[in-house]
Coordinates of N, CA, C and O in Angstrom, one line a residue:
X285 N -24.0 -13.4 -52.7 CA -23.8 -14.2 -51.5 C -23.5 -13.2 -50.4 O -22.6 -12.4 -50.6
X286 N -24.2 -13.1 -49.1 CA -24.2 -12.3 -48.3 C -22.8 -12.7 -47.3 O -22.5 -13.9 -47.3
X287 N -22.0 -11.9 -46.7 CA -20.9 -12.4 -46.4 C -21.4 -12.1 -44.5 O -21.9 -11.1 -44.1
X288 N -21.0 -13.2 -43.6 CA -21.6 -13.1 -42.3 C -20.6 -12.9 -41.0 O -19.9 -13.8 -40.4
X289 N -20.9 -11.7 -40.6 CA -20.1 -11.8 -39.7 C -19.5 -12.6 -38.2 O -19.6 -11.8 -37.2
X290 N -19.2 -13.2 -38.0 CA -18.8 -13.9 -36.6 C -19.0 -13.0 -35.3 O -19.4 -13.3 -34.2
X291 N -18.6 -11.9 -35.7 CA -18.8 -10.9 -34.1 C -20.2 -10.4 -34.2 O -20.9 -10.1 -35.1
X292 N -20.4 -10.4 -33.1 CA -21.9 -10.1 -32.1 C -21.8 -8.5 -32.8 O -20.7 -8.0 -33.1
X293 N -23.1 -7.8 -32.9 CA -22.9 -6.4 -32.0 C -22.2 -6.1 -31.4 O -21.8 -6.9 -30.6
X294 N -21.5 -4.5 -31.5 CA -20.8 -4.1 -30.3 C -21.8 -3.3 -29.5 O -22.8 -2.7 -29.8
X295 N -21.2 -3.5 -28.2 CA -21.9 -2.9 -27.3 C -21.5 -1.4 -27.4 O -20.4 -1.1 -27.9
X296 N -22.6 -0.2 -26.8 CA -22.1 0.8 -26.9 C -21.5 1.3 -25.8 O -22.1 1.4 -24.7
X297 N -20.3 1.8 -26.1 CA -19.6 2.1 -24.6 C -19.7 4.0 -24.1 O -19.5 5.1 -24.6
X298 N -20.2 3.5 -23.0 CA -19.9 4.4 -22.2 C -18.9 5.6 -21.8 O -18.0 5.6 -21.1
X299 N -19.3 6.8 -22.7 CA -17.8 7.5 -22.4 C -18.3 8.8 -21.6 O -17.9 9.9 -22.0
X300 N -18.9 8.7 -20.8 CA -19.7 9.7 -20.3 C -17.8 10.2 -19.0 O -17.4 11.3 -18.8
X301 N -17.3 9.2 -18.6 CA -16.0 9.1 -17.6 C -14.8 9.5 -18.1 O -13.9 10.0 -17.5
X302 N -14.9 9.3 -19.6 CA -13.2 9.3 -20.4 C -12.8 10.2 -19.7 O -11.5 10.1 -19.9
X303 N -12.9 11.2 -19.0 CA -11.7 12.4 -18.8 C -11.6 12.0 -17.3 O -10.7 12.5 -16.6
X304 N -12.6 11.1 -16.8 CA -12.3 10.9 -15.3 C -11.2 10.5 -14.8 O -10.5 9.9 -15.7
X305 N -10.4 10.6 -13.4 CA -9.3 9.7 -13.5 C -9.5 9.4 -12.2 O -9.9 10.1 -11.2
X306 N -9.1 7.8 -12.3 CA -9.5 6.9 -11.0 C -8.4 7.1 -10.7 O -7.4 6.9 -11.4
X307 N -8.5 7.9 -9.0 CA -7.1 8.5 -8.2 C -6.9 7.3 -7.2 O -7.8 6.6 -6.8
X308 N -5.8 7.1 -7.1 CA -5.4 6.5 -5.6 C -6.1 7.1 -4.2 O -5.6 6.2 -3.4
X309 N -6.6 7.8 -3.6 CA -7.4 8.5 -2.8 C -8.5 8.0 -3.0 O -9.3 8.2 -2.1
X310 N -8.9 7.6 -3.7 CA -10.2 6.7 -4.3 C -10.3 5.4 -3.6 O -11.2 5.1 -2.8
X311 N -9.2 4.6 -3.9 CA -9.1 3.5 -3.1 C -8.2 3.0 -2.0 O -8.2 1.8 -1.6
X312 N -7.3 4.2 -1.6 CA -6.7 3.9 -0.4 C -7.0 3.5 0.5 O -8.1 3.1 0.5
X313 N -6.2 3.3 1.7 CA -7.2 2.3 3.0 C -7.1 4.1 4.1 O -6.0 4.6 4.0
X314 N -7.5 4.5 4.4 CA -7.3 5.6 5.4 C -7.6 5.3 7.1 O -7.1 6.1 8.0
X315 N -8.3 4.2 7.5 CA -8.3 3.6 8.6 C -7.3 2.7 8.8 O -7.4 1.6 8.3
X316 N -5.7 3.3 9.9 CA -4.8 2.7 9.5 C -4.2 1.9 10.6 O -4.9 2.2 11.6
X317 N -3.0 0.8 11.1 CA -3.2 0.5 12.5 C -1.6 1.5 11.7 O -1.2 1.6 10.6
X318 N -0.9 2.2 13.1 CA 0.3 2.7 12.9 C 0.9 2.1 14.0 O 0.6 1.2 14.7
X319 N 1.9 2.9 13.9 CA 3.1 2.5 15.2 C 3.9 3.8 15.5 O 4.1 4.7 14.7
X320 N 4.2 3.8 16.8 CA 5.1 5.1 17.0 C 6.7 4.2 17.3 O 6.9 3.0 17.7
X321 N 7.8 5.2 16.8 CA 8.9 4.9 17.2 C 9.5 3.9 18.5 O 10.2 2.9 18.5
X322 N 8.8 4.7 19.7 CA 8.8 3.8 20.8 C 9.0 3.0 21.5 O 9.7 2.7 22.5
X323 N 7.7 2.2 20.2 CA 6.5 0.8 20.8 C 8.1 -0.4 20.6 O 9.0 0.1 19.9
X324 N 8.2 -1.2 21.0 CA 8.9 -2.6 20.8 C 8.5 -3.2 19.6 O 7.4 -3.1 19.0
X325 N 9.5 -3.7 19.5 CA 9.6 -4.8 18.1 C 8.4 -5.5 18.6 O 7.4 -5.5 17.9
X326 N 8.3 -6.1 19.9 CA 7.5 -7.6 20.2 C 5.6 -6.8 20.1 O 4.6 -7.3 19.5
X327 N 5.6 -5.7 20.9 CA 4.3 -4.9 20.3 C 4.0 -4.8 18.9 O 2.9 -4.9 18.5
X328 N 4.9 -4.8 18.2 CA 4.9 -4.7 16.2 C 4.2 -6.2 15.9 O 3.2 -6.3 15.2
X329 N 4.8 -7.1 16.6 CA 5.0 -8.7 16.2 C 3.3 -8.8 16.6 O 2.4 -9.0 15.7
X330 N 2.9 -8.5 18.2 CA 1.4 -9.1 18.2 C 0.4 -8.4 17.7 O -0.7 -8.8 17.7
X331 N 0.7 -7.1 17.1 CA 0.1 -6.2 16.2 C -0.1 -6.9 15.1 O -1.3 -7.3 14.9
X332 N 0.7 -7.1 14.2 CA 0.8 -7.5 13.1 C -0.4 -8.8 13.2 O -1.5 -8.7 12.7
X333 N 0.1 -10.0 14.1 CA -0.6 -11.2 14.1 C -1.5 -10.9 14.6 O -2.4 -11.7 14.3
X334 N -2.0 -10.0 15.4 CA -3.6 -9.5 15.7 C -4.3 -9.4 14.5 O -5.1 -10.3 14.1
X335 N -3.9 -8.1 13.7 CA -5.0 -7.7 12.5 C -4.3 -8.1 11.4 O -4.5 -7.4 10.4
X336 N -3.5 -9.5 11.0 CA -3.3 -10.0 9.7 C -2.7 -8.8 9.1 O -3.4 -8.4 8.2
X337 N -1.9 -8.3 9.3 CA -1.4 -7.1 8.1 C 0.1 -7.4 8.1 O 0.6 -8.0 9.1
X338 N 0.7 -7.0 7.3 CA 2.1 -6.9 6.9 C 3.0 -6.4 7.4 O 4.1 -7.1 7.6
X339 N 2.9 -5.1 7.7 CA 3.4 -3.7 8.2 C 2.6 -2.7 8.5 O 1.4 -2.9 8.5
X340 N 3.2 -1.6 8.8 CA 2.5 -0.3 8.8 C 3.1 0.9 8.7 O 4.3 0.6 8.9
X341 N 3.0 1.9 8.6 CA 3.5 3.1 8.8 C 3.8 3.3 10.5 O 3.2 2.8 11.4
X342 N 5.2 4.3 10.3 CA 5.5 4.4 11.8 C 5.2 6.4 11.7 O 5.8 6.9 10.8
X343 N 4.4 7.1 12.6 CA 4.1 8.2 13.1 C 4.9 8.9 14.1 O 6.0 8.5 14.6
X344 N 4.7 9.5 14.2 CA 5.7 10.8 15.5 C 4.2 11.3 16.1 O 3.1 11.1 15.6
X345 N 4.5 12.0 17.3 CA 3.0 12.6 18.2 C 2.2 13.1 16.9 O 1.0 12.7 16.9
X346 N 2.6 13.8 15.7 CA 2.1 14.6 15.3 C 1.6 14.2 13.6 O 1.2 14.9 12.7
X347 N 1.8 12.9 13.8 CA 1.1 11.8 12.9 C 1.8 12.4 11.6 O 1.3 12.5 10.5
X348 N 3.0 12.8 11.9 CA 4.4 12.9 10.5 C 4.8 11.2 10.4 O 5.2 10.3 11.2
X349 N 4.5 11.1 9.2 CA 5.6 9.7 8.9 C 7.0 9.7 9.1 O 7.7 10.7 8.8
X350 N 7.5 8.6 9.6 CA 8.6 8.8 9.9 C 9.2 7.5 9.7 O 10.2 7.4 10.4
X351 N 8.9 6.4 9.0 CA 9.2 5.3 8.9 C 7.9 4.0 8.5 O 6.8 4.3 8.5
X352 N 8.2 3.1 8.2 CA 7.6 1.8 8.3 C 8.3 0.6 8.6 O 9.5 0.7 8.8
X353 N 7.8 -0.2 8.7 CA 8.1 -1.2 10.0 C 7.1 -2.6 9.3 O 5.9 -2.5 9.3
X354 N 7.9 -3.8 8.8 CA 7.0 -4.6 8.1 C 8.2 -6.0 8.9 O 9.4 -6.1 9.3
X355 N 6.8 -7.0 8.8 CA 7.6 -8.4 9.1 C 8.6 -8.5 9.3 O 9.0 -8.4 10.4
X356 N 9.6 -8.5 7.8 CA 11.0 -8.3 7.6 C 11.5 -8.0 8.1 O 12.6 -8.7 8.3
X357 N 11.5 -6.8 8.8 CA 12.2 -6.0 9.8 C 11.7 -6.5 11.1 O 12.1 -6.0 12.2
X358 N 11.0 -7.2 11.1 CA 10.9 -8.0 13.1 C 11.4 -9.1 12.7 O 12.1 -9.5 13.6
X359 N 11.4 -9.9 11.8 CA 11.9 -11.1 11.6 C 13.8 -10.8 11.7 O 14.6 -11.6 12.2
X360 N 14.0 -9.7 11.1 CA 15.7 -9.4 11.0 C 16.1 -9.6 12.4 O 16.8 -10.4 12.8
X361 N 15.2 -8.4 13.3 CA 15.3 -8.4 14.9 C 15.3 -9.5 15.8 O 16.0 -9.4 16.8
X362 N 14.6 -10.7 15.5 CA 14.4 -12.1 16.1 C 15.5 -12.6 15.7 O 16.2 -13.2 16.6
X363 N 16.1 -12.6 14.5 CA 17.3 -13.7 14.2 C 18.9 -12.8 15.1 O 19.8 -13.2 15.8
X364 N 18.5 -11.5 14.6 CA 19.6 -10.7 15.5 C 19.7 -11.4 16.9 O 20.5 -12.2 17.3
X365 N 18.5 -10.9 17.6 CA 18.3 -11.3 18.8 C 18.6 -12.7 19.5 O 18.8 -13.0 20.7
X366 N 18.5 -13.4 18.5 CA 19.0 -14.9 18.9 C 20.2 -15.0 18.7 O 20.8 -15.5 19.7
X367 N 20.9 -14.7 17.6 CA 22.2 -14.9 17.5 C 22.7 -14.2 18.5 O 23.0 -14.9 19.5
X368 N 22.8 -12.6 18.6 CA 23.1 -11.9 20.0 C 23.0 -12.8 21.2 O 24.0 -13.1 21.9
X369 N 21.7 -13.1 21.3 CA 21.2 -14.1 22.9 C 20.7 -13.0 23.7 O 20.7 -13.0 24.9
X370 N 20.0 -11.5 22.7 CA 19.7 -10.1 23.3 C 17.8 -10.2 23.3 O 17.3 -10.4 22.2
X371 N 17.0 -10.0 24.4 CA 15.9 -10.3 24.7 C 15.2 -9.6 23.4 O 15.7 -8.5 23.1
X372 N 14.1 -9.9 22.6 CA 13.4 -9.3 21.7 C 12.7 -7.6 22.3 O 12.6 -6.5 21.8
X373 N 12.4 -8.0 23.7 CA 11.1 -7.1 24.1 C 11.8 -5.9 24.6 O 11.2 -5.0 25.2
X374 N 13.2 -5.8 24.2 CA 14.0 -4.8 24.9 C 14.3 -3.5 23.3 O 14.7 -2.3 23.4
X375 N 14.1 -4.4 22.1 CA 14.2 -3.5 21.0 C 13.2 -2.1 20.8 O 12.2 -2.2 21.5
X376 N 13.3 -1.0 20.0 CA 12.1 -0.5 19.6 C 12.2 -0.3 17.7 O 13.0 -0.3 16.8
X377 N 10.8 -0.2 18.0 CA 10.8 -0.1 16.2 C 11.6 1.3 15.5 O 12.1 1.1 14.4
X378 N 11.9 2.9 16.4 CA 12.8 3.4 15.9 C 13.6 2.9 15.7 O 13.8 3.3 14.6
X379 N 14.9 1.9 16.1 CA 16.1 1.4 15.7 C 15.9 0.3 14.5 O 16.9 -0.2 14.0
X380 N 14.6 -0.1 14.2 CA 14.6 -1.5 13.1 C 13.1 -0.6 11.8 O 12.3 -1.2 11.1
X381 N 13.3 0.4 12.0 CA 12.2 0.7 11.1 C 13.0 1.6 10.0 O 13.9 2.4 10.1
X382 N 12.4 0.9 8.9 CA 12.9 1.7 7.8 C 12.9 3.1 7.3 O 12.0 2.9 6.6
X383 N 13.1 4.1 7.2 CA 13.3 5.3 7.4 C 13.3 6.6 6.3 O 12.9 7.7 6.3
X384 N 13.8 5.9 5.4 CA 13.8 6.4 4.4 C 12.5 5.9 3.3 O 12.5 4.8 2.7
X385 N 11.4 6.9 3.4 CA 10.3 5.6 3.1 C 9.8 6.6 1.5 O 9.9 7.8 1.4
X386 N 9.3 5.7 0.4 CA 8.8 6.4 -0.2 C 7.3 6.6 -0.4 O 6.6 5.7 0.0
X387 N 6.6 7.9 -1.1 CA 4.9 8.0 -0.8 C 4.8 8.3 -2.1 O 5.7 8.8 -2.8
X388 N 3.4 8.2 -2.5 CA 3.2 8.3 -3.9 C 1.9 10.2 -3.7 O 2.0 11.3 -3.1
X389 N 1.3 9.8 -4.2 CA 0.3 11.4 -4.0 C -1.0 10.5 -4.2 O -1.3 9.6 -4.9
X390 N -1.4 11.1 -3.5 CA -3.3 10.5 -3.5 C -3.8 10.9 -4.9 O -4.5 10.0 -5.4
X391 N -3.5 12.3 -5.8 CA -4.1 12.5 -6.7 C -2.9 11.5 -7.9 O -2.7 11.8 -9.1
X392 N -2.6 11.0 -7.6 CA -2.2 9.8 -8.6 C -3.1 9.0 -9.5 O -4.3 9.0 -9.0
X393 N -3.1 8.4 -10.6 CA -3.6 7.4 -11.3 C -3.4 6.2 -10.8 O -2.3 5.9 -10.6
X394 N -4.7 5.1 -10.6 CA -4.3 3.7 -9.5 C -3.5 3.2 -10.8 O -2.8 2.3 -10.5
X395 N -3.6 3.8 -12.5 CA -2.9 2.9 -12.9 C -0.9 3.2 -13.1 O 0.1 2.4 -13.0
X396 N -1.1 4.4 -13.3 CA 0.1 4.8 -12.6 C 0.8 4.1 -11.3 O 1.9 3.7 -11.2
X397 N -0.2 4.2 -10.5 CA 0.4 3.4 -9.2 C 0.6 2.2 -9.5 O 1.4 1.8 -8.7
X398 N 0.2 1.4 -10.4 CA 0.1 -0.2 -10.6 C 1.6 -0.3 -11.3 O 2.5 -1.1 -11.1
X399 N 1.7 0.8 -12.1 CA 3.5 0.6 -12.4 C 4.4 1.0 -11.7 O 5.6 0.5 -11.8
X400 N 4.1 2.0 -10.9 CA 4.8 2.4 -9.6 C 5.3 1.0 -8.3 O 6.3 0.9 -7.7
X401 N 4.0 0.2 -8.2 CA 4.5 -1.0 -7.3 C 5.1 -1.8 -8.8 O 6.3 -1.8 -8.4
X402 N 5.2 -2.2 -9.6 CA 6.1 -3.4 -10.6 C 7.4 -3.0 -10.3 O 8.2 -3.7 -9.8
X403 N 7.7 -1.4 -10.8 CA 8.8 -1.2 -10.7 C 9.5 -1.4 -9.5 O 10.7 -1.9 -9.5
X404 N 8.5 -0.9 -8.2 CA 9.5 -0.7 -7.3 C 9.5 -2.1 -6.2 O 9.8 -2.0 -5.0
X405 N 9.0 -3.5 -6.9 CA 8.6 -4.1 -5.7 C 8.4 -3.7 -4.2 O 8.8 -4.3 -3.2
X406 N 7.6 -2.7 -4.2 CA 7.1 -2.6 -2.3 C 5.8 -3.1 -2.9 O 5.5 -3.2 -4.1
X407 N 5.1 -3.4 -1.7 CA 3.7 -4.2 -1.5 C 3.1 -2.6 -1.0 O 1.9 -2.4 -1.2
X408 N 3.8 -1.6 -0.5 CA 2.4 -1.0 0.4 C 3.1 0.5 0.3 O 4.1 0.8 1.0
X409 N 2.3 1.5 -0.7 CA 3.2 3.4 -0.3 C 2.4 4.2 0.7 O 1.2 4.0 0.4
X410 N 2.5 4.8 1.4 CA 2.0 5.9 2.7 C 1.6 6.8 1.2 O 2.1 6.7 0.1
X411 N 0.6 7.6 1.6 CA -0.2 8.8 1.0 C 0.1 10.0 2.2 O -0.3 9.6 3.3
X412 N 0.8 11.4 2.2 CA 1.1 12.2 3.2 C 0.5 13.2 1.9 O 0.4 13.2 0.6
X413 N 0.1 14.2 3.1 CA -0.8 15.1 2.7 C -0.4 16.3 3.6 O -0.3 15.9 4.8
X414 N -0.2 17.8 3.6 CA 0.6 18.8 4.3 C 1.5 18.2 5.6 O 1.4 18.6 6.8
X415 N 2.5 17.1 5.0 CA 3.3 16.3 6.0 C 2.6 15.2 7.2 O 3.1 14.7 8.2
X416 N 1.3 15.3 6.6 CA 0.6 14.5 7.7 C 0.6 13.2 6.6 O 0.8 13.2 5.4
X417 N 0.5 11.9 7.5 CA -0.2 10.5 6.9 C -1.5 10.3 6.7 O -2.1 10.1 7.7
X418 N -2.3 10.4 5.3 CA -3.4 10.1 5.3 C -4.1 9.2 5.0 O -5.4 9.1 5.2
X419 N -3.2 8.2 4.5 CA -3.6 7.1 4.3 C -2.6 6.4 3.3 O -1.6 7.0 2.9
X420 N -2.9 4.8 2.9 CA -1.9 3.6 2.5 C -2.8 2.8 1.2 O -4.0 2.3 1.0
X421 N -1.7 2.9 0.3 CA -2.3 2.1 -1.0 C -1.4 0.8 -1.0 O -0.3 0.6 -0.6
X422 N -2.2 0.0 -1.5 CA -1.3 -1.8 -1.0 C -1.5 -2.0 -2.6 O -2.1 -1.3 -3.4
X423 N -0.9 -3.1 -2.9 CA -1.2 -3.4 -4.2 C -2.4 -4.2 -4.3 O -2.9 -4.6 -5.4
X424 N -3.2 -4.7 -3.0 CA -4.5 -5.5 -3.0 C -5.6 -4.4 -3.8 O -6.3 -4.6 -4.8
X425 N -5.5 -3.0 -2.9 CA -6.4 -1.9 -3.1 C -6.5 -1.8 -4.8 O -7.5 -2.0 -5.5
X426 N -5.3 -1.5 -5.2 CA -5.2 -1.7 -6.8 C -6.3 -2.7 -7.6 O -7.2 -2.5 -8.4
X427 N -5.7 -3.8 -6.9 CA -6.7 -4.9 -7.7 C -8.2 -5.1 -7.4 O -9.0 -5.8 -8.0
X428 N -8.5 -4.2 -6.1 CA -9.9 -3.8 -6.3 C -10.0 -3.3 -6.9 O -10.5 -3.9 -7.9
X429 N -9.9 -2.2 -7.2 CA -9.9 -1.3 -8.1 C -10.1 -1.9 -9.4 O -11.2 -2.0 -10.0
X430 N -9.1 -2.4 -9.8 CA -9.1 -3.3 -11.5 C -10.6 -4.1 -11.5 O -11.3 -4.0 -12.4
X431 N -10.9 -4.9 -10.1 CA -11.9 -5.7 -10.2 C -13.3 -4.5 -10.3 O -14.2 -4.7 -11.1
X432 N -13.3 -3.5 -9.7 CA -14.7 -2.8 -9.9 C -15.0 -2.4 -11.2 O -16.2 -2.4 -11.6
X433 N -13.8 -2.0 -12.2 CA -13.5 -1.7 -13.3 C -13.6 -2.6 -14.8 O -13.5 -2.5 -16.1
X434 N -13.8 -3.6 -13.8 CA -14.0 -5.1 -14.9 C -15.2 -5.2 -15.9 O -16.3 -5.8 -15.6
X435 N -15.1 -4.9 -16.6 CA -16.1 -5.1 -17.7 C -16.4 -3.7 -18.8 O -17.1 -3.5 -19.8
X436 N -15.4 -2.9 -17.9 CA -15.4 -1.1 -18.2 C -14.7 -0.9 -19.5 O -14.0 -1.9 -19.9
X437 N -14.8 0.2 -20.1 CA -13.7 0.7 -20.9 C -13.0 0.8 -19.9 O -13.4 1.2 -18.8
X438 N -11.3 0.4 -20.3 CA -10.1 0.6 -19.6 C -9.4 2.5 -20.1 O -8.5 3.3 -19.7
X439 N -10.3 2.4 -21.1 CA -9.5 4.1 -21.1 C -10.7 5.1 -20.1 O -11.8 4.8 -19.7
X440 N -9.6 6.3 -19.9 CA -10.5 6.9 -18.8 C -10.0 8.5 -19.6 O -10.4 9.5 -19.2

């Protein structure tokens, strides 16, 4: 009696990539909206609701990061502001931008990075490159990434 297997064929996988490694520079966003110290909270606020984004990286002339600046931190500013009774349009994002920011390296693994955002709950790390900003990995970017990857060997 012939004994029959339930599983299909395996497909033959592709290992032509195994040593490849899908970097975060791969799928970063590099077209970025920023902000300079400067600008006002209330400039942050119709920025933000202009292009649907979260936050952004805050720059100096010389496109050094120097902070970021997300919702949270204009929404802190509005409730200050009200409780104060101190006008919004008079704040700037140097005084309400976070400062101490962390960045990951572009030659990273997106899956490395994928444990890098669990652990660290941030939604979004700056990529700096000879002290310059070159670009922003979100955890959306990630899950493109996963989704182009869908159907792939997961080893690389």
């Amino acid at each position: 009696m012939a004994i029959k297997s339930f599983q299909g064929a395996r497909k033959q996988q592709n290992n032509t990539n195994d040593n490849e490694q899908l970097k975060v520079s791969d799928y970063m966003t590099r077209d970025l909206i920023t902000f300079k110290p400067e600008h006002t909270v209330d400039e942050v606020i119709h920025a933000l609701i202009a292009n649907k984004i979260s936050g952004g990286p805050v720059v100096n002339a010389k496109n050094e990061l120097v902070g970021i600046i997300s919702e949270g931190d204009c929404l802190k500013q509005i409730t200050e502001s009200h409780y104060y009774n101190m006008p919004v349009e008079q704040d700037v994002v140097g005084n309400r931008m976070v400062k101490n920011v962390e960045t990951i390296d572009g030659d990273m693994d997106v899956f490395e990075a994928a444990k890098k955002f669990l652990n660290s709950k941030i939604r979004r790390f700056p990529i700096v490159e000879e002290g310059k900003l070159v670009g922003q990995i979100s955890q959306k970017d990630i899950l493109k990434a996963a989704m182009q990857l869908k159907g792939h060997n997961w080893k690389y």
